[in-house]
Coordinates of C-alpha atoms and ligand atoms in Angstrom, one line a residue:
M1 CA -32.8 3.8 -18.4
R2 CA -34.0 7.1 -16.9
V3 CA -31.6 9.8 -15.7
T4 CA -32.9 12.8 -13.7
V5 CA -31.0 16.1 -13.4
C6 CA -31.5 18.3 -10.3
C7 CA -29.1 21.2 -9.8
S8 CA -29.4 24.3 -7.7
D9 CA -27.3 27.4 -8.6
T10 CA -26.6 25.8 -12.0
K11 CA -28.6 25.8 -15.3
A12 CA -29.8 22.3 -15.9
A13 CA -30.5 22.7 -19.7
P14 CA -26.9 22.5 -21.0
W15 CA -26.2 19.5 -18.8
I16 CA -29.3 17.7 -20.0
E17 CA -28.4 18.3 -23.6
A18 CA -24.9 17.0 -23.1
L19 CA -26.0 14.0 -21.1
R20 CA -28.6 13.1 -23.8
A21 CA -25.8 13.2 -26.4
A22 CA -23.5 11.1 -24.2
L23 CA -26.1 8.5 -23.2
P24 CA -28.2 8.0 -26.4
G25 CA -30.2 5.1 -25.0
A26 CA -31.3 7.0 -21.8
A27 CA -34.3 9.3 -21.1
V28 CA -32.6 12.3 -19.5
E29 CA -35.0 14.9 -18.0
E30 CA -34.8 17.7 -15.5
W31 CA -36.4 16.7 -12.2
R32 CA -39.7 18.4 -11.3
P33 CA -41.8 17.6 -8.2
G34 CA -43.9 14.4 -8.9
A35 CA -41.5 13.2 -11.7
P36 CA -41.3 9.4 -12.2
Q37 CA -38.6 7.4 -10.4
A38 CA -35.3 7.5 -12.2
D39 CA -32.4 5.0 -12.2
H40 CA -29.7 7.6 -11.8
A41 CA -29.5 11.3 -10.7
V42 CA -27.0 14.0 -11.7
V43 CA -27.1 16.6 -9.0
W44 CA -25.6 19.7 -7.4
A45 CA -27.0 20.6 -4.0
P46 CA -30.5 19.2 -4.6
P47 CA -33.3 19.8 -2.1
Q48 CA -34.3 17.1 0.3
Q49 CA -37.7 16.8 -1.5
F50 CA -35.9 15.6 -4.5
L51 CA -34.3 12.7 -2.6
D52 CA -37.5 11.9 -0.7
E53 CA -39.3 11.6 -4.0
Q54 CA -36.6 9.4 -5.6
P55 CA -36.0 6.6 -3.0
D56 CA -35.0 3.9 -5.5
L57 CA -32.1 5.8 -7.2
K58 CA -29.2 3.4 -7.9
G59 CA -26.6 6.1 -8.5
I60 CA -26.3 9.8 -7.4
F61 CA -23.7 11.6 -9.5
N62 CA -22.5 14.8 -8.0
I63 CA -21.3 17.5 -10.4
G64 CA -18.5 18.5 -8.1
A65 CA -15.6 16.9 -6.2
G66 CA -16.9 18.0 -2.8
V67 CA -20.0 16.2 -1.5
D68 CA -20.5 18.1 1.8
A69 CA -23.8 19.6 0.7
L70 CA -25.1 16.2 -0.4
M71 CA -23.9 14.5 2.8
K72 CA -26.1 16.9 4.9
L73 CA -29.2 15.4 3.4
A74 CA -31.1 12.1 4.1
L75 CA -30.0 10.0 1.1
P76 CA -31.7 6.9 -0.3
R77 CA -30.1 4.0 1.7
D78 CA -28.9 1.9 -1.2
A79 CA -27.9 4.6 -3.7
V80 CA -24.2 4.8 -4.6
V81 CA -22.9 8.4 -4.3
V82 CA -20.3 9.3 -6.8
R83 CA -18.2 12.5 -7.0
L84 CA -16.3 14.0 -9.8
D85 CA -12.9 12.5 -10.0
D86 CA -10.6 15.3 -11.3
A87 CA -12.5 15.9 -14.5
G88 CA -10.2 18.7 -15.4
M89 CA -10.1 20.2 -11.9
S90 CA -6.6 19.1 -10.7
V91 CA -4.6 21.1 -13.3
Q92 CA -6.7 24.2 -12.5
M93 CA -6.1 23.7 -8.8
A94 CA -2.4 23.3 -9.4
E95 CA -2.3 26.5 -11.4
F96 CA -4.3 28.4 -8.8
V97 CA -2.3 27.2 -5.7
C98 CA 1.1 27.6 -7.4
H99 CA 0.1 31.1 -8.4
A100 CA -1.0 32.0 -4.9
V101 CA 2.2 30.5 -3.3
I102 CA 4.6 32.1 -5.8
R103 CA 2.8 35.5 -5.6
H104 CA 3.4 35.5 -1.9
F105 CA 6.9 34.0 -2.0
R106 CA 8.2 36.3 -4.7
E107 CA 6.3 39.3 -3.2
F108 CA 4.6 40.0 -6.5
D109 CA 1.8 41.7 -4.5
A110 CA 4.3 44.2 -3.1
Y111 CA 5.8 44.8 -6.6
E112 CA 2.3 45.5 -7.9
R113 CA 1.8 48.1 -5.2
D114 CA 5.3 49.6 -6.0
A115 CA 4.4 49.7 -9.8
A116 CA 1.1 51.5 -9.0
Q117 CA 3.3 54.3 -7.5
G118 CA 5.8 54.3 -10.3
K119 CA 8.4 52.9 -7.9
W120 CA 11.4 50.9 -9.2
G121 CA 12.8 48.9 -6.3
F122 CA 14.2 45.4 -5.7
R123 CA 13.4 43.2 -2.8
R124 CA 16.0 40.8 -1.3
P125 CA 15.5 37.3 -2.8
R126 CA 13.9 34.9 -0.3
L127 CA 15.1 31.4 0.3
R128 CA 12.8 28.6 -0.8
S129 CA 14.1 26.5 2.1
E130 CA 12.5 29.0 4.4
F131 CA 9.0 28.5 2.8
P132 CA 8.0 24.9 3.3
V133 CA 4.6 24.3 1.9
G134 CA 2.2 21.9 3.7
V135 CA -0.8 20.5 1.8
M136 CA -3.7 19.3 3.8
G137 CA -5.4 16.5 1.9
L138 CA -3.4 14.3 -0.5
G139 CA -6.3 13.1 -2.6
V140 CA -7.0 13.7 -6.3
L141 CA -6.5 17.4 -6.1
G142 CA -4.0 17.7 -3.1
A143 CA -1.5 15.2 -4.6
R144 CA -1.5 17.0 -7.9
V145 CA -1.0 20.3 -6.2
A146 CA 1.8 19.0 -4.0
Q147 CA 3.6 17.7 -7.0
A148 CA 3.2 20.9 -8.9
L149 CA 4.7 22.8 -5.9
A150 CA 7.6 20.4 -5.7
A151 CA 8.4 21.0 -9.3
F152 CA 9.1 24.7 -8.3
E153 CA 11.5 23.2 -5.7
F154 CA 9.6 24.3 -2.6
P155 CA 10.1 21.9 0.3
V156 CA 6.6 20.2 0.2
L157 CA 4.8 18.3 3.0
G158 CA 1.5 16.6 2.9
W159 CA -1.0 15.4 5.4
S160 CA -3.8 12.9 4.9
R161 CA -6.0 10.6 7.0
S162 CA -4.3 7.4 6.0
A163 CA -0.6 7.1 5.1
R164 CA 0.2 8.2 1.5
E165 CA 3.3 8.2 -0.7
V166 CA 3.7 11.1 -3.1
A167 CA 7.0 11.5 -5.0
G168 CA 8.9 14.5 -3.7
V169 CA 6.5 15.1 -0.8
R170 CA 7.2 14.5 2.9
C171 CA 4.0 12.7 4.0
F172 CA 2.4 12.8 7.4
A173 CA -0.9 11.0 8.4
G174 CA -3.5 11.2 11.0
G175 CA -4.0 13.1 14.2
A176 CA -0.8 11.8 15.7
Q177 CA 1.4 13.5 13.1
F178 CA -0.7 16.7 12.6
D179 CA 1.3 18.9 15.0
N180 CA 4.6 17.8 13.5
F181 CA 3.2 18.6 10.0
L182 CA 2.0 22.0 11.1
A183 CA 5.3 22.9 12.9
S184 CA 7.2 22.0 9.8
T185 CA 5.0 24.2 7.5
R186 CA 5.1 27.9 6.7
V187 CA 2.6 28.1 3.8
L188 CA -0.5 26.0 4.4
V189 CA -2.7 24.8 1.5
N190 CA -6.1 23.3 2.4
L191 CA -7.5 20.7 0.1
L192 CA -9.5 18.6 2.7
P193 CA -13.1 17.6 2.1
L194 CA -15.5 19.2 4.5
T195 CA -16.7 16.5 7.0
P196 CA -17.6 16.5 10.7
D197 CA -13.9 15.7 11.4
T198 CA -12.5 18.6 9.4
E199 CA -15.1 21.4 10.0
N200 CA -13.4 24.4 11.8
I201 CA -10.0 22.6 11.6
L202 CA -8.3 25.9 10.6
D203 CA -8.7 27.5 14.0
R204 CA -6.4 29.5 16.3
A205 CA -4.7 26.4 17.6
T206 CA -4.0 24.9 14.1
L207 CA -3.0 28.1 12.4
G208 CA -1.0 29.2 15.5
R209 CA 1.3 26.1 15.1
L210 CA 2.5 27.2 11.7
Q211 CA 5.9 28.7 11.5
P212 CA 6.0 32.5 12.1
G213 CA 5.2 34.5 9.0
G214 CA 2.8 31.7 7.9
Y215 CA 0.5 32.0 4.9
L216 CA -2.9 30.2 4.3
V217 CA -4.3 29.2 0.9
N218 CA -7.8 27.9 1.4
V219 CA -9.3 26.3 -1.7
A220 CA -11.4 23.6 -0.1
R221 CA -14.4 24.9 1.9
G222 CA -15.1 28.0 3.9
A223 CA -16.4 26.1 6.9
H224 CA -12.9 24.7 7.5
V225 CA -11.8 28.1 8.7
V226 CA -12.8 29.9 12.0
D227 CA -12.9 33.4 10.4
A228 CA -12.4 35.3 13.7
D229 CA -9.3 33.2 14.5
L230 CA -7.8 33.8 11.1
L231 CA -8.3 37.5 11.4
A232 CA -6.8 37.6 14.9
L233 CA -3.6 35.7 13.7
L234 CA -3.3 38.0 10.7
D235 CA -3.6 41.1 12.9
S236 CA -1.2 39.8 15.5
G237 CA 1.4 39.3 12.7
H238 CA 1.8 35.5 13.3
L239 CA 0.3 35.1 9.8
A240 CA 1.6 37.1 6.9
G241 CA -1.4 36.7 4.7
A242 CA -4.1 34.5 3.2
A243 CA -5.5 33.7 -0.2
L244 CA -9.1 32.6 0.2
D245 CA -11.2 31.1 -2.5
V246 CA -14.0 29.6 -0.5
F247 CA -16.2 31.0 2.3
R248 CA -18.8 30.0 4.9
T249 CA -21.4 32.1 3.1
E250 CA -21.1 32.4 -0.7
P251 CA -21.2 34.9 -2.3
L252 CA -19.0 36.5 0.5
P253 CA -21.3 39.1 2.1
A254 CA -20.4 42.7 1.2
E255 CA -19.8 43.6 4.9
H256 CA -17.5 40.7 5.6
P257 CA -14.1 41.9 6.9
F258 CA -12.2 39.5 4.5
W259 CA -13.0 41.8 1.6
R260 CA -11.1 44.8 2.9
H261 CA -8.3 43.1 4.9
P262 CA -5.0 44.2 3.5
K263 CA -3.4 40.8 4.1
I264 CA -6.2 38.8 2.4
T265 CA -6.8 38.1 -1.2
V266 CA -10.3 37.0 -2.1
T267 CA -11.4 35.1 -5.2
P268 CA -15.0 33.9 -5.8
H269 CA -14.8 30.1 -5.5
T270 CA -13.0 29.8 -8.8
S271 CA -9.8 27.9 -8.1
A272 CA -11.1 24.8 -10.0
R273 CA -14.2 25.2 -12.0
T274 CA -16.4 22.3 -13.0
L275 CA -15.9 21.8 -16.7
R276 CA -19.2 20.5 -18.3
D277 CA -17.8 18.5 -21.2
E278 CA -15.2 16.6 -19.1
S279 CA -17.7 16.1 -16.3
V280 CA -20.5 14.8 -18.6
T281 CA -18.1 12.4 -20.4
Q282 CA -16.9 11.1 -17.0
I283 CA -20.4 10.7 -15.5
A284 CA -21.8 9.0 -18.7
R285 CA -18.9 6.5 -18.7
K286 CA -19.5 5.8 -15.1
I287 CA -23.2 5.3 -15.5
A288 CA -22.6 2.9 -18.4
A289 CA -19.9 1.0 -16.4
F290 CA -22.2 0.9 -13.3
E291 CA -25.0 -0.6 -15.5
R292 CA -22.6 -3.3 -16.7
G293 CA -21.7 -4.1 -13.1
E294 CA -18.2 -2.8 -13.4
P295 CA -16.4 -1.0 -10.6
I296 CA -16.2 2.9 -10.8
A297 CA -13.8 5.4 -9.3
G298 CA -14.9 8.3 -7.1
V299 CA -17.5 6.4 -5.0
V300 CA -18.1 8.2 -1.8
D301 CA -17.6 6.4 1.5
R302 CA -20.7 7.5 3.4
K303 CA -19.2 6.7 6.8
K304 CA -16.1 8.9 6.1
G305 CA -18.2 11.6 4.4
Y306 CA -16.0 12.0 1.3
Ligands
NDP401 P1 -10.2 13.4 -2.2 O1 -11.4 12.7 -1.6 O2 -9.6 12.8 -3.4 O3 -9.1 13.7 -1.2 C1 -9.3 14.1 0.1 C2 -8.0 14.0 0.9 O4 -8.3 14.5 2.2 C3 -7.5 12.6 1.1 O5 -6.1 12.6 1.0 C4 -8.0 12.2 2.5 O6 -7.2 11.3 3.2 C5 -7.8 13.6 3.2 N1 -8.7 13.7 4.4 C6 -10.0 13.5 4.5 N2 -10.4 13.6 5.8 C7 -9.3 13.8 6.5 C8 -9.0 13.9 7.9 N3 -10.0 13.9 8.8 N4 -7.7 14.1 8.3 C9 -6.7 14.1 7.4 N5 -6.9 14.0 6.1 C10 -8.2 13.8 5.6 O7 -10.8 14.9 -2.6 P2 -10.3 15.9 -3.8 O8 -8.9 16.0 -3.7 O9 -11.0 15.5 -5.1 O10 -11.1 17.2 -3.3 C11 -10.8 17.8 -2.1 C12 -11.7 19.0 -1.8 O11 -11.5 20.1 -2.6 C13 -13.2 18.7 -2.1 O12 -13.8 17.9 -1.1 C14 -13.8 20.1 -2.2 O13 -14.3 20.5 -0.9 C15 -12.6 20.9 -2.6 N6 -12.8 21.5 -4.0 C16 -12.8 22.8 -4.1 C17 -12.9 23.4 -5.4 C18 -12.9 24.9 -5.6 O14 -13.2 25.4 -6.7 N7 -12.5 25.7 -4.6 C19 -13.1 22.6 -6.6 C20 -13.0 21.2 -6.3 C21 -12.9 20.7 -5.0 P3 -7.0 9.8 2.7 O15 -6.1 9.9 1.5 O16 -6.4 9.0 3.8 O17 -8.4 9.3 2.3
OXD402 C1 -16.3 21.2 -6.1 C2 -16.3 22.6 -6.1 O1 -16.4 20.6 -5.0 O2 -16.4 23.2 -7.2 O3 -16.2 20.5 -7.1 O4 -16.2 23.3 -5.1

C-alpha cells in the first residue's frame, strides 16, 4: 500500500516518520510532482495539481476537522474524504471557549486593566441566568463545548442542521428555529463548518438578533463573519465584545482593525491545535479499517460539504 503526504503550511517530515511507524506495511512518501499513484493521501490544503495527478486515490485523510479548503478543489470522484474526528481537539476547544466565556462573564478583562493600574475594586456579581450561551454547531466539537459550558451552570442552547439531543442543552435545529435560538442567546459561540450555507452567516442580521450586550466567540472559520458588520455592532454598543480565533485572512494582516479594537480579543487560530500523535494514530487506524472494508467515522458528506 502506498500513502502520499501533501501538506501546505505544515512540515511533512514528522508526519511521514510517524505514519511510517504506525503503518509498517505501507510505503509512505512526501508527494512531489510526477510521483506514482498512491492508495491514500494524508493532506492539509493541498494544491489542485496534487489531486489532478492522483486521480485514483481511495481515501483522502485531512489533518484537520474542517475540510473547507479541500472542498474548494476538484477532488477525485470516487475518493472517500475523511476528516479528523476529535483527535484531542474537543477538550482544547472546551478549554478555550469556557475560558473566553468566563473571562467575559466574570469581567476578568476589566480586573486585569484595574490591576495594571494598582486598583483594588470589586464589580457587582453578574447573574448566570442573564448570560445564556448559544453554540452554533453541535457536532464533535460543539457538543463537547456545550456540555463543558453547562457544567459551569450557564443556560446553554445549541443549534444544528438536523435535530440533536445533548444533555443539559436546549437544542434548536434548522433555519426555522434559527431566529428563536438567536433571540434566546446572549453569548454566541460559533462551531459550524464553513460551507456555502454557512459562509457570512455572522452578519448584521444574525448578530443583531442576539440579546443586548451580546458577545461573540468565533472559533470556527473567519469567513463565517462579515467583519464590517461585527465592527458596526460593537461600535453601536449592541455587542459588548468578541473573542476571535479565526480570520478571513490568516495571519490576520497588521492593518486589520480587529487587532486594535478595544472590545476584541485576537488569538492566532490556536483554540484547538492538531495534535500529531493522536491524529496519526487515528488516521492509521482508519486506513487499516478502510482496507479491511470496515466502516470508519469522520467521512465527509460531499453534498453537505462537511
Ligand atoms: P462536525 O461536522 O462534527 O459538526 C458540525 C456541526 O455543524 C453539526 O452539528 C452540523 O449539524 C452543524 N451544521 C453544519 N451546517 C449547518 C447549517 N447549515 N445549519 C446549522 N447547523 C449546521 O464538525 P466539528 O465539530 O468537528 O468541527 C466544527 C468546525 O470547527 C470545523 O469545521 C472547523 O471549521 C472548526 N475548527 C476550528 C479549529 C480551530 O483551531 N479554530 C480546530 C478544529 C475545528 P448536524 O449535526 O445536523 O450535521
Ligand atoms: C481544523 C483547524 O479544522 O485546525 O482542524 O482549524
